[in-house]
PDB file of C-alpha atoms in Angstrom:
ATOM      1  CA  PRO X   1      10.759 -49.024  -6.446  1.00  0.00           C
ATOM      2  CA  PHE X   2      13.539 -50.338  -8.686  1.00  0.00           C
ATOM      3  CA  PHE X   3      15.282 -52.240  -5.887  1.00  0.00           C
ATOM      4  CA  VAL X   4      11.974 -53.416  -4.433  1.00  0.00           C
ATOM      5  CA  LYS X   5      11.137 -55.043  -7.768  1.00  0.00           C
ATOM      6  CA  LEU X   6      14.701 -56.237  -8.372  1.00  0.00           C
ATOM      7  CA  LEU X   7      14.963 -57.914  -4.962  1.00  0.00           C
ATOM      8  CA  GLY X   8      11.361 -59.085  -4.898  1.00  0.00           C
ATOM      9  CA  ILE X   9      10.616 -57.342  -1.603  1.00  0.00           C
ATOM     10  CA  ASP X  10       6.994 -56.768  -0.662  1.00  0.00           C
ATOM     11  CA  PRO X  11       6.748 -52.963  -0.225  1.00  0.00           C
ATOM     12  CA  ASN X  12       4.038 -53.480   2.388  1.00  0.00           C
ATOM     13  CA  PHE X  13       6.454 -55.448   4.577  1.00  0.00           C
ATOM     14  CA  HIS X  14       7.429 -52.425   6.662  1.00  0.00           C
ATOM     15  CA  THR X  15       9.815 -54.088   9.094  1.00  0.00           C
ATOM     16  CA  VAL X  16      12.426 -54.419   6.343  1.00  0.00           C
ATOM     17  CA  TRP X  17      12.478 -50.652   5.884  1.00  0.00           C
ATOM     18  CA  LEU X  18      12.392 -49.987   9.620  1.00  0.00           C
ATOM     19  CA  ARG X  19      15.399 -52.272  10.171  1.00  0.00           C
ATOM     20  CA  ASN X  20      17.186 -50.551   7.288  1.00  0.00           C
ATOM     21  CA  VAL X  21      16.644 -47.169   8.948  1.00  0.00           C
ATOM     22  CA  GLY X  22      17.930 -48.574  12.238  1.00  0.00           C
ATOM     23  CA  MET X  23      21.099 -49.785  10.544  1.00  0.00           C
ATOM     24  CA  LEU X  24      21.588 -46.413   8.869  1.00  0.00           C
ATOM     25  CA  LEU X  25      21.139 -44.612  12.198  1.00  0.00           C
ATOM     26  CA  LEU X  26      23.832 -46.817  13.707  1.00  0.00           C
ATOM     27  CA  LEU X  27      26.178 -45.931  10.836  1.00  0.00           C
ATOM     28  CA  VAL X  28      25.420 -42.225  11.279  1.00  0.00           C
ATOM     29  CA  ALA X  29      26.126 -42.501  15.008  1.00  0.00           C
ATOM     30  CA  ILE X  30      29.478 -44.170  14.353  1.00  0.00           C
ATOM     31  CA  PHE X  31      30.301 -41.536  11.735  1.00  0.00           C
ATOM     32  CA  ASN X  32      29.454 -38.732  14.187  1.00  0.00           C
ATOM     33  CA  ALA X  33      31.375 -40.310  17.065  1.00  0.00           C
ATOM     34  CA  THR X  34      34.535 -40.814  15.038  1.00  0.00           C
ATOM     35  CA  GLY X  35      34.307 -37.236  13.762  1.00  0.00           C
ATOM     36  CA  ALA X  36      34.181 -35.965  17.342  1.00  0.00           C
ATOM     37  CA  TRP X  37      36.890 -38.270  18.695  1.00  0.00           C
ATOM     38  CA  ARG X  38      39.962 -36.251  17.600  1.00  0.00           C
ATOM     39  CA  PRO X  39      38.818 -33.423  15.345  1.00  0.00           C
ATOM     40  CA  HIS X  40      42.133 -31.574  15.630  1.00  0.00           C
ATOM     41  CA  GLU X  41      43.921 -34.557  14.065  1.00  0.00           C
ATOM     42  CA  PHE X  42      41.313 -35.192  11.354  1.00  0.00           C
ATOM     43  CA  PRO X  43      39.680 -31.822  10.657  1.00  0.00           C
ATOM     44  CA  ARG X  44      38.474 -32.754   7.167  1.00  0.00           C
ATOM     45  CA  TYR X  45      36.646 -35.757   8.550  1.00  0.00           C
ATOM     46  CA  ALA X  46      35.144 -33.661  11.340  1.00  0.00           C
ATOM     47  CA  TRP X  47      33.936 -31.095   8.797  1.00  0.00           C
ATOM     48  CA  MET X  48      32.362 -33.887   6.745  1.00  0.00           C
ATOM     49  CA  VAL X  49      30.153 -34.663   9.749  1.00  0.00           C
ATOM     50  CA  VAL X  50      28.943 -31.052   9.748  1.00  0.00           C
ATOM     51  CA  VAL X  51      28.333 -31.110   5.998  1.00  0.00           C
ATOM     52  CA  ALA X  52      26.476 -34.436   6.267  1.00  0.00           C
ATOM     53  CA  ARG X  53      24.115 -32.959   8.877  1.00  0.00           C
ATOM     54  CA  LEU X  54      23.436 -29.932   6.695  1.00  0.00           C
ATOM     55  CA  ILE X  55      22.795 -32.164   3.685  1.00  0.00           C
ATOM     56  CA  ALA X  56      20.318 -34.158   5.778  1.00  0.00           C
ATOM     57  CA  GLY X  57      18.625 -30.895   6.765  1.00  0.00           C
ATOM     58  CA  ALA X  58      18.387 -29.839   3.113  1.00  0.00           C
ATOM     59  CA  PHE X  59      16.966 -33.262   2.216  1.00  0.00           C
ATOM     60  CA  PHE X  60      14.171 -32.957   4.780  1.00  0.00           C
ATOM     61  CA  LEU X  61      13.474 -29.342   3.780  1.00  0.00           C
ATOM     62  CA  ASP X  62      13.066 -30.465   0.181  1.00  0.00           C
ATOM     63  CA  ILE X  63      10.650 -33.219   1.191  1.00  0.00           C
ATOM     64  CA  TRP X  64       8.692 -30.872   3.464  1.00  0.00           C
ATOM     65  CA  LEU X  65       8.360 -28.170   0.808  1.00  0.00           C
ATOM     66  CA  PHE X  66       7.796 -30.231  -2.318  1.00  0.00           C
ATOM     67  CA  ASN X  67       6.744 -33.804  -1.520  1.00  0.00           C
ATOM     68  CA  ALA X  68       5.497 -34.050   2.053  1.00  0.00           C
ATOM     69  CA  TYR X  69       1.986 -35.247   1.295  1.00  0.00           C
ATOM     70  CA  ASN X  70       3.221 -38.012  -0.996  1.00  0.00           C
ATOM     71  CA  SER X  71       5.843 -39.163   1.518  1.00  0.00           C
ATOM     72  CA  SER X  72       3.931 -39.624   4.747  1.00  0.00           C
ATOM     73  CA  ASP X  73       0.564 -39.513   6.432  1.00  0.00           C
ATOM     74  CA  ARG X  74       2.179 -37.021   8.869  1.00  0.00           C
ATOM     75  CA  PRO X  75       3.873 -34.561   6.497  1.00  0.00           C
ATOM     76  CA  ASP X  76       4.586 -31.878   9.109  1.00  0.00           C
ATOM     77  CA  ILE X  77       7.106 -34.187  10.775  1.00  0.00           C
ATOM     78  CA  PHE X  78       9.563 -33.396   7.987  1.00  0.00           C
ATOM     79  CA  LEU X  79       9.738 -29.781   9.183  1.00  0.00           C
ATOM     80  CA  TRP X  80      10.952 -31.038  12.569  1.00  0.00           C
ATOM     81  CA  PHE X  81      13.511 -33.342  10.936  1.00  0.00           C
ATOM     82  CA  PHE X  82      14.774 -30.348   8.944  1.00  0.00           C
ATOM     83  CA  LEU X  83      14.993 -28.147  12.050  1.00  0.00           C
ATOM     84  CA  VAL X  84      16.803 -30.754  14.145  1.00  0.00           C
ATOM     85  CA  ASP X  85      19.368 -31.762  11.505  1.00  0.00           C
ATOM     86  CA  THR X  86      20.045 -28.162  10.487  1.00  0.00           C
ATOM     87  CA  THR X  87      20.363 -27.018  14.109  1.00  0.00           C
ATOM     88  CA  PHE X  88      22.772 -29.860  14.917  1.00  0.00           C
ATOM     89  CA  GLY X  89      24.773 -29.159  11.759  1.00  0.00           C
ATOM     90  CA  LEU X  90      25.096 -25.451  12.476  1.00  0.00           C
ATOM     91  CA  THR X  91      25.873 -26.018  16.157  1.00  0.00           C
ATOM     92  CA  LYS X  92      28.528 -28.612  15.361  1.00  0.00           C
ATOM     93  CA  GLY X  93      29.975 -26.305  12.718  1.00  0.00           C
ATOM     94  CA  VAL X  94      30.266 -23.353  15.106  1.00  0.00           C
ATOM     95  CA  PHE X  95      31.832 -25.426  17.876  1.00  0.00           C
ATOM     96  CA  LEU X  96      34.189 -27.182  15.485  1.00  0.00           C
ATOM     97  CA  TYR X  97      35.293 -23.872  14.006  1.00  0.00           C
ATOM     98  CA  LEU X  98      35.888 -22.362  17.445  1.00  0.00           C
ATOM     99  CA  GLY X  99      37.670 -25.464  18.718  1.00  0.00           C
ATOM    100  CA  LEU X 100      39.959 -25.770  15.715  1.00  0.00           C
ATOM    101  CA  ARG X 101      40.609 -22.031  15.593  1.00  0.00           C
ATOM    102  CA  HIS X 102      41.885 -22.026  19.158  1.00  0.00           C
ATOM    103  CA  GLY X 103      44.055 -25.074  18.473  1.00  0.00           C
ATOM    104  CA  SER X 104      42.406 -27.138  21.173  1.00  0.00           C
ATOM    105  CA  THR X 105      44.107 -30.488  21.613  1.00  0.00           C
ATOM    106  CA  THR X 106      41.458 -31.745  24.002  1.00  0.00           C
ATOM    107  CA  SER X 107      38.639 -33.665  22.386  1.00  0.00           C
ATOM    108  CA  ALA X 108      35.237 -34.197  23.913  1.00  0.00           C
ATOM    109  CA  ALA X 109      35.922 -37.945  24.017  1.00  0.00           C
ATOM    110  CA  SER X 110      39.123 -37.519  26.042  1.00  0.00           C
ATOM    111  CA  MET X 111      37.358 -35.199  28.474  1.00  0.00           C
ATOM    112  CA  LEU X 112      34.632 -37.788  29.062  1.00  0.00           C
ATOM    113  CA  ALA X 113      36.979 -40.770  29.355  1.00  0.00           C
ATOM    114  CA  PRO X 114      37.470 -42.168  32.858  1.00  0.00           C
ATOM    115  CA  ARG X 115      40.831 -41.393  34.416  1.00  0.00           C
TER     116      ARG X 115
END
């Protein structure tokens, strides 16, 4: 609400918020792709991707448990957001741990690149 008032944005003008979410999803996709590109060379960055997914899962769990009915007309959707982000975070974490533990020098990106 502070920025809505500060910038003079009509809160009922939903396309502004939808475009903002689209931009944020693009940034998240870039962040995830660069974390997967060469995780053996930048392990801290790759682990930040895992942590970011788990933080997103915790965020949606908090909304689902404590504020779902004030956040949406479909509050149960936040449970699914929590499950998806947490599952991706845990899966990425397990695979990253196994890949780095075995000293793999082959990244997923290099395996998918045309030869």
